[in-house]
Each structure stands twice: as C-alpha cells, then as structure tokens.
C-alpha cells in the first residue's frame, strides 16, 4: 500500500510504502495522509494490512485491536471510523484468515472506488451551482473561495469541494479560486494551490484573514468547502476557520455550500456543536512553519518565542443555519434534517 507523503508537498513528491497497520496509523496521525475521504480509504487498507499480519488463531482480537488503533488516530473525521466499521462488518462472517485477507482487500478497494465515484457525482451536481452563477456574470470568472484542502489529495481522484470546480472548468465555465492558506498546517497554501494549478484552474492564494474583505467588495460569488463530519441536521465540522468564513458569507449574502460524500455523515448525532469531538493537535504545528529555503532545502523555522503556550484546535463547527446547501453524491439538499433524510431515507 503506497501513499503520497503530503508533508513534503508541493516541494517534493514523496511516495511511501506501508506494510503494517501501525505504519498506516502513524501516517494518519502525522498527517502524511490526510483529508476526510483519504484517511477513510487509508484505514480500509490498514485493516487489510492487519489481516495480513494477524495470527490465525487470534483473528478477531487482532482485527479489533487494529480497528481501535486506527480509529483513535484522528477523532473528528467520520470517514475514518466509517471505513473501519464497514471492514469489521464485512469480515465478521469470515472463517479463515485467507478469507479475511481476500475480503478485506476487496472491501478496501471498494471503499476507495466508491469515494472516487461519489466525488465525481458531487462534481456533476455542484457544477450546476457554478453554472447558474456564471450565467449572470456575462463571461467573467466565477470567484469561489475555499478553505483547507478538500481536493483530490484529500480524497480519491476528485475531491469533494474541488470536484464541482474541476467539472465546471472542464465544461469551459470560467472559474477563479481564492485559496485560504489555512493555518496552522497550511493545507491551502501547500496543497490546494498546488492541486488547482496541476489542473490548470486559475487560483490566488490569500492569507486566512482576507476572505471577509473580499466578500464585502463583491469579489467572492460562492464559498465551497468540504467537511470532516456532518450531523443528521446538517451541522458541519470542517477545518478550523470555516465557521468564520460562513459568518462572513452569511453577512454578505454569499452562497455557502458544503460538499460531502455520504460516508461523512454521522447519522447518530444531531447537534454538531456539542457532539462532534474536536481534535486538538500539538503546539509545534502552531509554533513552527516548514518550507523550502532559497538554497532549496526543506527547513522548519520557529515563528514565536520558544515555549509560547499554543492552542491548536483542528476543526470548528458551522451550524446548519449558515449553510446554503449540502452537495452530496445523490444531489443537493438544504442543510435541514427532513431534507437530508429525504435524500437518504434509509437513515430516517
Ligand atoms: O486535518 P486535515 O487536513 O485532515 O483536514 C481535514 C480536511 O481535509 C478538511 O477539513 C477538509 O476541508 C474536509 S474535506 C477533506
């Protein structure tokens, strides 16, 4: 199982091979692989690797341990636990280790392929929103603001929030993306800006504080973000800072859409603010910035006084009332429980 180690992008393209569930856990917790859909897909393959290393007389115990290890790596993203639970469910009727190995490999592949096809459909549905805005702009580009990285690096092949942008771009609709740098880990600066430029999509990198100003001056037509966990009434946990963009969009009457495959819904909870666990990460991510020096070397520099106390909340929750709609693989729905459940009646 190979991953792109995202810590080195955009400066270096490093591929790492993993042969055990412990390596997968480390890759997820150190954010070598990151992004809601991708950590789900990686966890699926993590369980497959656990079956390869399981003891034939302790299959159930070994797999349960692997499942716990994987789930505890990152608490906020629903896709991770969803993929692990799906694997355990599939494997519960297996009688031999051989059977477990082949079924878990097939399930891991299925999780990854499904992610790609769901995100492709999200792209088609979301494209219509961009098309409608473009129709009123007499050929001028649709300006879309995005936060963090919800692109093909964060999923399999398409991405959630970027899928409609790619679909619109491919259809010849002029688009331009404002990319929030996304402190502290800089997913926007390091990943989204690079990803969009690989696709030939015009984009401009902005510091995280810029979005509100752009919105006040009519320079943003649409905000499009992903999510790590969405409740049954449509509250959305996404990368820290998303809530502030939603507030600014609401104040400026700018549509704010969230794109997600159904694997991101947590059907067991309603109130996101009080029920979604928010990951807190180490101070070093706030205290240091990594990048490439003029000499072409990757280096990490300290940007505050050593030992400065830091808080590093990974996510915040945007309440459903600030969201114009959710773009899913089944279509676009208002962020309201009854509407969401009419798209997903099996969870009613
Ligand atoms: O901490 P990360 O980089 O794994 O963050 C998760 C995300 O990718 C974002 O919050 C994203 O906008 C959600 S959709 C992948």
mmCIF file of C-alpha atoms and ligand atoms in Angstrom:
data_model
loop_
_atom_site.group_PDB
_atom_site.id
_atom_site.type_symbol
_atom_site.label_atom_id
_atom_site.label_comp_id
_atom_site.label_asym_id
_atom_site.label_seq_id
_atom_site.Cartn_x
_atom_site.Cartn_y
_atom_site.Cartn_z
ATOM 1 C CA UNK A 1 0.000 0.000 0.000
ATOM 2 C CA UNK A 2 1.577 3.256 -1.128
ATOM 3 C CA UNK A 3 0.814 6.817 -0.082
ATOM 4 C CA UNK A 4 1.880 10.266 -1.213
ATOM 5 C CA UNK A 5 3.509 11.782 1.863
ATOM 6 C CA UNK A 6 1.674 15.118 1.907
ATOM 7 C CA UNK A 7 4.061 16.704 4.406
ATOM 8 C CA UNK A 8 6.536 17.391 1.611
ATOM 9 C CA UNK A 9 4.172 18.836 -0.991
ATOM 10 C CA UNK A 10 4.379 20.996 -3.032
ATOM 11 C CA UNK A 11 8.175 20.972 -2.899
ATOM 12 C CA UNK A 12 8.812 17.249 -3.079
ATOM 13 C CA UNK A 13 6.704 14.343 -4.301
ATOM 14 C CA UNK A 14 7.484 11.545 -1.867
ATOM 15 C CA UNK A 15 5.823 8.129 -2.056
ATOM 16 C CA UNK A 16 5.953 5.852 0.973
ATOM 17 C CA UNK A 17 5.193 2.136 1.094
ATOM 18 C CA UNK A 18 3.369 0.739 4.112
ATOM 19 C CA UNK A 19 3.219 -2.888 5.167
ATOM 20 C CA UNK A 20 1.535 -2.824 8.576
ATOM 21 C CA UNK A 21 -1.435 -1.246 10.304
ATOM 22 C CA UNK A 22 0.982 0.501 12.688
ATOM 23 C CA UNK A 23 2.574 2.285 9.728
ATOM 24 C CA UNK A 24 -0.862 3.314 8.478
ATOM 25 C CA UNK A 25 -1.737 4.670 11.936
ATOM 26 C CA UNK A 26 1.467 6.681 12.053
ATOM 27 C CA UNK A 27 0.882 8.008 8.537
ATOM 28 C CA UNK A 28 -2.612 9.175 9.520
ATOM 29 C CA UNK A 29 -1.724 10.712 12.875
ATOM 30 C CA UNK A 30 1.330 12.516 11.467
ATOM 31 C CA UNK A 31 -0.806 13.702 8.546
ATOM 32 C CA UNK A 32 1.388 12.081 5.921
ATOM 33 C CA UNK A 33 -2.037 11.074 4.592
ATOM 34 C CA UNK A 34 -4.831 13.436 5.496
ATOM 35 C CA UNK A 35 -8.237 14.627 4.336
ATOM 36 C CA UNK A 36 -11.561 13.075 5.258
ATOM 37 C CA UNK A 37 -12.042 10.681 2.331
ATOM 38 C CA UNK A 38 -8.402 9.712 2.057
ATOM 39 C CA UNK A 39 -7.987 8.722 5.690
ATOM 40 C CA UNK A 40 -11.131 6.593 5.264
ATOM 41 C CA UNK A 41 -9.599 4.876 2.224
ATOM 42 C CA UNK A 42 -6.249 4.503 4.026
ATOM 43 C CA UNK A 43 -7.983 2.988 7.056
ATOM 44 C CA UNK A 44 -9.706 0.471 4.769
ATOM 45 C CA UNK A 45 -6.288 -0.652 3.506
ATOM 46 C CA UNK A 46 -4.987 -0.508 7.091
ATOM 47 C CA UNK A 47 -7.434 -3.239 8.062
ATOM 48 C CA UNK A 48 -6.326 -5.252 5.042
ATOM 49 C CA UNK A 49 -2.695 -4.978 6.208
ATOM 50 C CA UNK A 50 -3.820 -6.040 9.698
ATOM 51 C CA UNK A 51 -5.335 -9.229 8.215
ATOM 52 C CA UNK A 52 -2.011 -9.981 6.535
ATOM 53 C CA UNK A 53 -0.195 -9.739 9.837
ATOM 54 C CA UNK A 54 -2.906 -11.302 12.060
ATOM 55 C CA UNK A 55 -2.320 -14.519 13.986
ATOM 56 C CA UNK A 56 -4.518 -17.327 12.501
ATOM 57 C CA UNK A 57 -5.828 -18.230 15.989
ATOM 58 C CA UNK A 58 -6.482 -14.670 17.098
ATOM 59 C CA UNK A 59 -8.027 -13.077 14.029
ATOM 60 C CA UNK A 60 -10.925 -11.376 15.797
ATOM 61 C CA UNK A 61 -8.789 -9.953 18.630
ATOM 62 C CA UNK A 62 -6.057 -8.762 16.268
ATOM 63 C CA UNK A 63 -8.544 -7.041 13.978
ATOM 64 C CA UNK A 64 -10.384 -5.380 16.830
ATOM 65 C CA UNK A 65 -7.096 -4.055 18.170
ATOM 66 C CA UNK A 66 -6.158 -2.748 14.725
ATOM 67 C CA UNK A 67 -9.583 -1.125 14.407
ATOM 68 C CA UNK A 68 -9.172 0.697 17.727
ATOM 69 C CA UNK A 69 -5.662 1.828 16.804
ATOM 70 C CA UNK A 70 -6.898 3.256 13.519
ATOM 71 C CA UNK A 71 -9.987 4.966 14.932
ATOM 72 C CA UNK A 72 -8.014 6.661 17.694
ATOM 73 C CA UNK A 73 -5.565 8.323 15.268
ATOM 74 C CA UNK A 74 -7.916 11.190 14.368
ATOM 75 C CA UNK A 75 -11.164 11.718 16.233
ATOM 76 C CA UNK A 76 -13.097 14.252 14.145
ATOM 77 C CA UNK A 77 -13.313 12.783 10.627
ATOM 78 C CA UNK A 78 -16.252 10.398 10.321
ATOM 79 C CA UNK A 79 -14.945 8.645 7.189
ATOM 80 C CA UNK A 80 -12.152 7.044 9.176
ATOM 81 C CA UNK A 81 -14.377 5.248 11.710
ATOM 82 C CA UNK A 82 -16.966 4.573 8.990
ATOM 83 C CA UNK A 83 -14.406 2.710 6.839
ATOM 84 C CA UNK A 84 -13.124 0.689 9.795
ATOM 85 C CA UNK A 85 -16.658 -0.260 10.876
ATOM 86 C CA UNK A 86 -17.513 -1.253 7.311
ATOM 87 C CA UNK A 87 -14.467 -3.513 7.150
ATOM 88 C CA UNK A 88 -15.267 -5.183 10.512
ATOM 89 C CA UNK A 89 -18.835 -5.721 9.385
ATOM 90 C CA UNK A 90 -17.701 -7.363 6.141
ATOM 91 C CA UNK A 91 -15.191 -9.558 7.951
ATOM 92 C CA UNK A 92 -17.493 -10.698 10.741
ATOM 93 C CA UNK A 93 -18.657 -13.765 8.813
ATOM 94 C CA UNK A 94 -15.196 -14.840 7.567
ATOM 95 C CA UNK A 95 -13.996 -18.157 8.946
ATOM 96 C CA UNK A 96 -10.380 -18.324 7.841
ATOM 97 C CA UNK A 97 -7.517 -15.871 7.615
ATOM 98 C CA UNK A 98 -7.351 -16.390 3.841
ATOM 99 C CA UNK A 99 -10.978 -15.445 3.542
ATOM 100 C CA UNK A 100 -10.408 -12.369 5.742
ATOM 101 C CA UNK A 101 -7.483 -11.252 3.633
ATOM 102 C CA UNK A 102 -9.240 -11.510 0.318
ATOM 103 C CA UNK A 103 -12.458 -9.961 1.586
ATOM 104 C CA UNK A 104 -10.709 -7.056 3.315
ATOM 105 C CA UNK A 105 -8.688 -6.297 0.191
ATOM 106 C CA UNK A 106 -11.862 -6.290 -1.905
ATOM 107 C CA UNK A 107 -13.597 -4.043 0.658
ATOM 108 C CA UNK A 108 -10.650 -1.622 0.824
ATOM 109 C CA UNK A 109 -10.718 -1.340 -2.974
ATOM 110 C CA UNK A 110 -14.448 -0.859 -2.917
ATOM 111 C CA UNK A 111 -14.220 1.954 -0.314
ATOM 112 C CA UNK A 112 -11.631 3.743 -2.462
ATOM 113 C CA UNK A 113 -13.536 3.258 -5.730
ATOM 114 C CA UNK A 114 -16.784 4.347 -4.143
ATOM 115 C CA UNK A 115 -15.120 7.503 -2.821
ATOM 116 C CA UNK A 116 -13.959 8.330 -6.346
ATOM 117 C CA UNK A 117 -17.343 7.725 -7.938
ATOM 118 C CA UNK A 118 -19.232 9.610 -5.199
ATOM 119 C CA UNK A 119 -16.917 12.603 -5.561
ATOM 120 C CA UNK A 120 -17.299 12.544 -9.337
ATOM 121 C CA UNK A 121 -21.077 12.743 -8.866
ATOM 122 C CA UNK A 122 -20.660 15.562 -6.328
ATOM 123 C CA UNK A 123 -18.768 17.354 -9.090
ATOM 124 C CA UNK A 124 -21.641 16.979 -11.541
ATOM 125 C CA UNK A 125 -24.276 18.177 -9.050
ATOM 126 C CA UNK A 126 -22.150 21.054 -7.775
ATOM 127 C CA UNK A 127 -21.285 22.189 -11.301
ATOM 128 C CA UNK A 128 -24.904 23.314 -11.703
ATOM 129 C CA UNK A 129 -24.489 25.858 -8.892
ATOM 130 C CA UNK A 130 -21.417 27.314 -10.598
ATOM 131 C CA UNK A 131 -23.195 27.266 -13.964
ATOM 132 C CA UNK A 132 -26.120 29.273 -12.573
ATOM 133 C CA UNK A 133 -23.806 31.896 -11.117
ATOM 134 C CA UNK A 134 -21.776 32.021 -14.348
ATOM 135 C CA UNK A 135 -24.949 32.674 -16.344
ATOM 136 C CA UNK A 136 -25.294 36.012 -14.521
ATOM 137 C CA UNK A 137 -21.676 37.069 -14.933
ATOM 138 C CA UNK A 138 -21.511 37.680 -18.715
ATOM 139 C CA UNK A 139 -18.374 35.621 -19.250
ATOM 140 C CA UNK A 140 -16.489 36.930 -16.216
ATOM 141 C CA UNK A 141 -14.996 34.204 -13.991
ATOM 142 C CA UNK A 142 -16.987 32.832 -11.067
ATOM 143 C CA UNK A 143 -14.949 33.610 -7.951
ATOM 144 C CA UNK A 144 -15.025 30.722 -5.498
ATOM 145 C CA UNK A 145 -13.451 30.836 -2.059
ATOM 146 C CA UNK A 146 -12.313 27.572 -0.484
ATOM 147 C CA UNK A 147 -10.723 26.674 2.827
ATOM 148 C CA UNK A 148 -8.260 23.870 3.625
ATOM 149 C CA UNK A 149 -7.831 21.094 1.073
ATOM 150 C CA UNK A 150 -10.886 19.140 0.066
ATOM 151 C CA UNK A 151 -9.451 18.158 -3.287
ATOM 152 C CA UNK A 152 -8.060 15.044 -4.938
ATOM 153 C CA UNK A 153 -5.273 14.933 -2.396
ATOM 154 C CA UNK A 154 -7.824 14.672 0.410
ATOM 155 C CA UNK A 155 -9.985 12.035 -1.304
ATOM 156 C CA UNK A 156 -9.582 9.526 -4.092
ATOM 157 C CA UNK A 157 -9.229 11.083 -7.553
ATOM 158 C CA UNK A 158 -11.673 14.049 -7.451
ATOM 159 C CA UNK A 159 -12.110 15.644 -4.028
ATOM 160 C CA UNK A 160 -15.337 16.934 -2.553
ATOM 161 C CA UNK A 161 -15.256 20.762 -2.631
ATOM 162 C CA UNK A 162 -12.990 20.888 -5.659
ATOM 163 C CA UNK A 163 -14.966 18.340 -7.717
ATOM 164 C CA UNK A 164 -17.590 20.918 -8.861
ATOM 165 C CA UNK A 165 -14.759 23.341 -9.678
ATOM 166 C CA UNK A 166 -12.993 20.737 -11.814
ATOM 167 C CA UNK A 167 -16.274 19.802 -13.528
ATOM 168 C CA UNK A 168 -17.063 23.468 -14.256
ATOM 169 C CA UNK A 169 -13.534 24.138 -15.504
ATOM 170 C CA UNK A 170 -13.689 21.070 -17.762
ATOM 171 C CA UNK A 171 -17.020 22.315 -19.145
ATOM 172 C CA UNK A 172 -15.404 25.607 -20.141
ATOM 173 C CA UNK A 173 -17.028 27.724 -17.411
ATOM 174 C CA UNK A 174 -14.534 30.417 -16.343
ATOM 175 C CA UNK A 175 -13.678 29.987 -12.661
ATOM 176 C CA UNK A 176 -11.165 31.528 -10.315
ATOM 177 C CA UNK A 177 -10.478 30.196 -6.817
ATOM 178 C CA UNK A 178 -9.451 32.173 -3.742
ATOM 179 C CA UNK A 179 -7.419 29.704 -1.696
ATOM 180 C CA UNK A 180 -7.289 30.292 2.075
ATOM 181 C CA UNK A 181 -3.774 29.419 3.233
ATOM 182 C CA UNK A 182 -5.305 27.521 6.211
ATOM 183 C CA UNK A 183 -3.056 27.985 9.219
ATOM 184 C CA UNK A 184 -1.538 26.245 11.018
ATOM 185 C CA UNK A 185 -0.870 23.279 8.749
ATOM 186 C CA UNK A 186 -1.249 25.313 5.547
ATOM 187 C CA UNK A 187 -3.281 22.783 3.593
ATOM 188 C CA UNK A 188 -4.487 25.591 1.326
ATOM 189 C CA UNK A 189 -1.078 27.089 0.614
ATOM 190 C CA UNK A 190 0.785 23.820 0.314
ATOM 191 C CA UNK A 191 -1.836 21.530 -1.205
ATOM 192 C CA UNK A 192 -4.903 23.225 -2.693
ATOM 193 C CA UNK A 193 -2.979 25.899 -4.586
ATOM 194 C CA UNK A 194 -0.683 23.214 -5.993
ATOM 195 C CA UNK A 195 -3.535 20.852 -6.785
ATOM 196 C CA UNK A 196 -5.553 23.514 -8.626
ATOM 197 C CA UNK A 197 -2.530 24.589 -10.619
ATOM 198 C CA UNK A 198 -1.915 20.953 -11.620
ATOM 199 C CA UNK A 199 -5.460 21.008 -13.043
ATOM 200 C CA UNK A 200 -4.910 24.353 -14.769
ATOM 201 C CA UNK A 201 -7.551 26.098 -12.627
ATOM 202 C CA UNK A 202 -6.748 29.801 -12.050
ATOM 203 C CA UNK A 203 -6.334 30.499 -8.349
ATOM 204 C CA UNK A 204 -4.972 33.084 -5.930
ATOM 205 C CA UNK A 205 -3.554 32.252 -2.519
ATOM 206 C CA UNK A 206 -4.744 34.506 0.303
ATOM 207 C CA UNK A 207 -3.962 34.699 3.990
ATOM 208 C CA UNK A 208 -6.741 33.358 6.192
ATOM 209 C CA UNK A 209 -7.863 36.817 7.250
ATOM 210 C CA UNK A 210 -8.599 38.058 3.738
ATOM 211 C CA UNK A 211 -11.904 36.346 2.865
ATOM 212 C CA UNK A 212 -14.188 38.768 4.722
ATOM 213 C CA UNK A 213 -12.697 41.770 2.947
ATOM 214 C CA UNK A 214 -13.088 40.103 -0.461
ATOM 215 C CA UNK A 215 -16.694 39.241 0.313
ATOM 216 C CA UNK A 216 -17.520 42.816 1.339
ATOM 217 C CA UNK A 217 -16.165 44.053 -2.000
ATOM 218 C CA UNK A 218 -18.111 41.672 -4.246
ATOM 219 C CA UNK A 219 -15.056 39.599 -5.077
ATOM 220 C CA UNK A 220 -16.491 36.241 -3.962
ATOM 221 C CA UNK A 221 -19.504 34.655 -5.695
ATOM 222 C CA UNK A 222 -19.534 31.370 -3.838
ATOM 223 C CA UNK A 223 -17.880 29.680 -0.870
ATOM 224 C CA UNK A 224 -17.323 25.964 -1.347
ATOM 225 C CA UNK A 225 -15.796 23.807 1.375
ATOM 226 C CA UNK A 226 -15.593 20.162 2.427
ATOM 227 C CA UNK A 227 -16.405 18.599 5.770
ATOM 228 C CA UNK A 228 -14.970 16.019 8.119
ATOM 229 C CA UNK A 229 -18.214 15.162 9.880
ATOM 230 C CA UNK A 230 -21.775 16.307 9.226
ATOM 231 C CA UNK A 231 -24.693 15.651 11.537
ATOM 232 C CA UNK A 232 -28.159 14.486 10.525
ATOM 233 C CA UNK A 233 -29.470 18.057 10.716
ATOM 234 C CA UNK A 234 -26.608 19.424 8.632
ATOM 235 C CA UNK A 235 -24.199 20.933 11.163
ATOM 236 C CA UNK A 236 -20.757 20.704 9.631
ATOM 237 C CA UNK A 237 -17.354 20.154 11.234
ATOM 238 C CA UNK A 238 -14.597 21.313 8.932
ATOM 239 C CA UNK A 239 -11.077 22.675 9.208
ATOM 240 C CA UNK A 240 -10.671 25.366 11.847
ATOM 241 C CA UNK A 241 -11.624 28.757 10.440
ATOM 242 C CA UNK A 242 -14.508 27.511 8.304
ATOM 243 C CA UNK A 243 -17.081 28.932 10.736
ATOM 244 C CA UNK A 244 -15.659 32.449 10.367
ATOM 245 C CA UNK A 245 -15.947 32.201 6.575
ATOM 246 C CA UNK A 246 -19.546 31.012 6.930
ATOM 247 C CA UNK A 247 -20.360 34.020 9.139
ATOM 248 C CA UNK A 248 -18.806 36.428 6.666
ATOM 249 C CA UNK A 249 -20.617 34.761 3.748
ATOM 250 C CA UNK A 250 -23.937 34.935 5.619
ATOM 251 C CA UNK A 251 -23.447 38.622 6.405
ATOM 252 C CA UNK A 252 -22.680 39.352 2.753
ATOM 253 C CA UNK A 253 -25.459 37.164 1.277
ATOM 254 C CA UNK A 254 -22.955 34.923 -0.474
ATOM 255 C CA UNK A 255 -23.933 31.274 -1.023
ATOM 256 C CA UNK A 256 -22.009 28.931 1.257
ATOM 257 C CA UNK A 257 -22.086 25.281 0.116
ATOM 258 C CA UNK A 258 -20.547 22.198 1.689
ATOM 259 C CA UNK A 259 -19.639 19.171 -0.454
ATOM 260 C CA UNK A 260 -19.545 15.686 1.016
ATOM 261 C CA UNK A 261 -19.889 12.026 0.176
ATOM 262 C CA UNK A 262 -22.444 10.247 2.391
ATOM 263 C CA UNK A 263 -19.603 8.470 4.225
ATOM 264 C CA UNK A 264 -19.025 11.803 6.033
ATOM 265 C CA UNK A 265 -22.488 11.905 7.620
ATOM 266 C CA UNK A 266 -22.662 10.870 11.244
ATOM 267 C CA UNK A 267 -26.268 9.674 11.418
ATOM 268 C CA UNK A 268 -26.024 9.109 15.165
ATOM 269 C CA UNK A 269 -25.798 12.793 16.095
ATOM 270 C CA UNK A 270 -27.890 15.897 15.542
ATOM 271 C CA UNK A 271 -26.241 18.783 17.380
ATOM 272 C CA UNK A 272 -22.763 19.257 15.942
ATOM 273 C CA UNK A 273 -21.604 21.933 18.355
ATOM 274 C CA UNK A 274 -21.928 19.723 21.411
ATOM 275 C CA UNK A 275 -21.463 16.246 19.960
ATOM 276 C CA UNK A 276 -18.626 16.310 17.426
ATOM 277 C CA UNK A 277 -15.240 15.614 19.034
ATOM 278 C CA UNK A 278 -12.794 18.328 18.027
ATOM 279 C CA UNK A 279 -9.244 17.136 17.550
ATOM 280 C CA UNK A 280 -6.547 19.139 19.308
ATOM 281 C CA UNK A 281 -3.055 18.786 17.929
ATOM 282 C CA UNK A 282 0.434 19.624 19.163
ATOM 283 C CA UNK A 283 1.812 23.121 19.755
ATOM 284 C CA UNK A 284 4.630 22.604 17.235
ATOM 285 C CA UNK A 285 2.207 22.941 14.324
ATOM 286 C CA UNK A 286 1.442 26.484 15.517
ATOM 287 C CA UNK A 287 4.932 27.407 16.676
ATOM 288 C CA UNK A 288 6.851 26.275 13.614
ATOM 289 C CA UNK A 289 6.446 26.727 9.871
ATOM 290 C CA UNK A 290 8.082 24.336 7.431
ATOM 291 C CA UNK A 291 9.090 25.301 3.911
ATOM 292 C CA UNK A 292 11.829 25.445 1.327
ATOM 293 C CA UNK A 293 14.769 27.789 1.768
ATOM 294 C CA UNK A 294 16.447 29.814 -1.003
ATOM 295 C CA UNK A 295 19.099 27.083 -1.005
ATOM 296 C CA UNK A 296 16.375 24.606 -1.998
ATOM 297 C CA UNK A 297 16.392 22.759 1.303
ATOM 298 C CA UNK A 298 13.322 21.858 3.348
ATOM 299 C CA UNK A 299 13.536 23.549 6.747
ATOM 300 C CA UNK A 300 11.379 24.251 9.752
ATOM 301 C CA UNK A 301 11.564 27.613 11.499
ATOM 302 C CA UNK A 302 10.304 28.788 14.872
ATOM 303 C CA UNK A 303 7.943 31.770 14.471
ATOM 304 C CA UNK A 304 7.226 32.665 18.108
ATOM 305 C CA UNK A 305 9.217 32.659 21.301
ATOM 306 C CA UNK A 306 10.127 29.090 22.233
ATOM 307 C CA UNK A 307 7.735 27.685 24.828
ATOM 308 C CA UNK A 308 4.880 30.091 23.997
ATOM 309 C CA UNK A 309 1.643 28.386 25.072
ATOM 310 C CA UNK A 310 -0.390 27.413 21.990
ATOM 311 C CA UNK A 311 -3.882 26.128 21.325
ATOM 312 C CA UNK A 312 -4.296 24.020 18.198
ATOM 313 C CA UNK A 313 -7.926 23.091 17.572
ATOM 314 C CA UNK A 314 -8.112 21.212 14.288
ATOM 315 C CA UNK A 315 -11.755 21.869 13.404
ATOM 316 C CA UNK A 316 -14.759 24.038 14.137
ATOM 317 C CA UNK A 317 -18.468 23.516 13.650
ATOM 318 C CA UNK A 318 -20.548 25.586 11.258
ATOM 319 C CA UNK A 319 -24.212 25.416 12.231
ATOM 320 C CA UNK A 320 -26.683 24.356 9.543
ATOM 321 C CA UNK A 321 -28.409 27.756 9.594
ATOM 322 C CA UNK A 322 -25.360 29.352 7.930
ATOM 323 C CA UNK A 323 -25.204 26.777 5.137
ATOM 324 C CA UNK A 324 -26.960 27.318 1.781
ATOM 325 C CA UNK A 325 -26.865 23.642 0.890
ATOM 326 C CA UNK A 326 -25.048 20.318 1.014
ATOM 327 C CA UNK A 327 -23.754 18.835 -2.229
ATOM 328 C CA UNK A 328 -23.818 15.045 -1.969
ATOM 329 C CA UNK A 329 -23.476 12.193 -4.432
ATOM 330 C CA UNK A 330 -27.277 11.971 -4.511
ATOM 331 C CA UNK A 331 -27.866 15.636 -5.205
ATOM 332 C CA UNK A 332 -28.028 18.997 -3.460
ATOM 333 C CA UNK A 333 -30.072 19.358 -0.295
ATOM 334 C CA UNK A 334 -30.799 22.156 2.169
ATOM 335 C CA UNK A 335 -28.899 21.606 5.442
ATOM 336 C CA UNK A 336 -32.072 20.505 7.239
ATOM 337 C CA UNK A 337 -32.785 17.131 8.777
ATOM 338 C CA UNK A 338 -36.043 16.424 6.900
ATOM 339 C CA UNK A 339 -34.487 17.325 3.545
ATOM 340 C CA UNK A 340 -31.300 15.383 4.191
ATOM 341 C CA UNK A 341 -33.325 12.345 5.193
ATOM 342 C CA UNK A 342 -35.478 12.546 2.105
ATOM 343 C CA UNK A 343 -32.258 12.061 0.108
ATOM 344 C CA UNK A 344 -31.126 9.291 2.488
ATOM 345 C CA UNK A 345 -34.401 7.659 3.604
ATOM 346 C CA UNK A 346 -32.556 4.549 4.783
ATOM 347 C CA UNK A 347 -31.266 6.580 7.770
ATOM 348 C CA UNK A 348 -34.623 8.085 8.738
HETATM 349 O O1 LIG B 1 -6.704 17.945 9.129
HETATM 350 P P1 LIG B 1 -6.933 17.571 7.712
HETATM 351 O O2 LIG B 1 -6.041 18.218 6.736
HETATM 352 O O3 LIG B 1 -7.044 16.082 7.505
HETATM 353 O O4 LIG B 1 -8.317 18.239 7.450
HETATM 354 C C1 LIG B 1 -9.375 17.619 7.008
HETATM 355 C C2 LIG B 1 -9.748 18.222 5.768
HETATM 356 O O5 LIG B 1 -9.290 17.739 4.782
HETATM 357 C C3 LIG B 1 -10.538 19.450 5.724
HETATM 358 O O6 LIG B 1 -11.152 19.832 6.877
HETATM 359 C C4 LIG B 1 -11.430 19.412 4.557
HETATM 360 O O7 LIG B 1 -11.914 20.673 4.274
HETATM 361 C C5 LIG B 1 -12.566 18.452 4.752
HETATM 362 S S1 LIG B 1 -12.891 17.522 3.400
HETATM 363 C C6 LIG B 1 -11.465 16.617 3.153
#
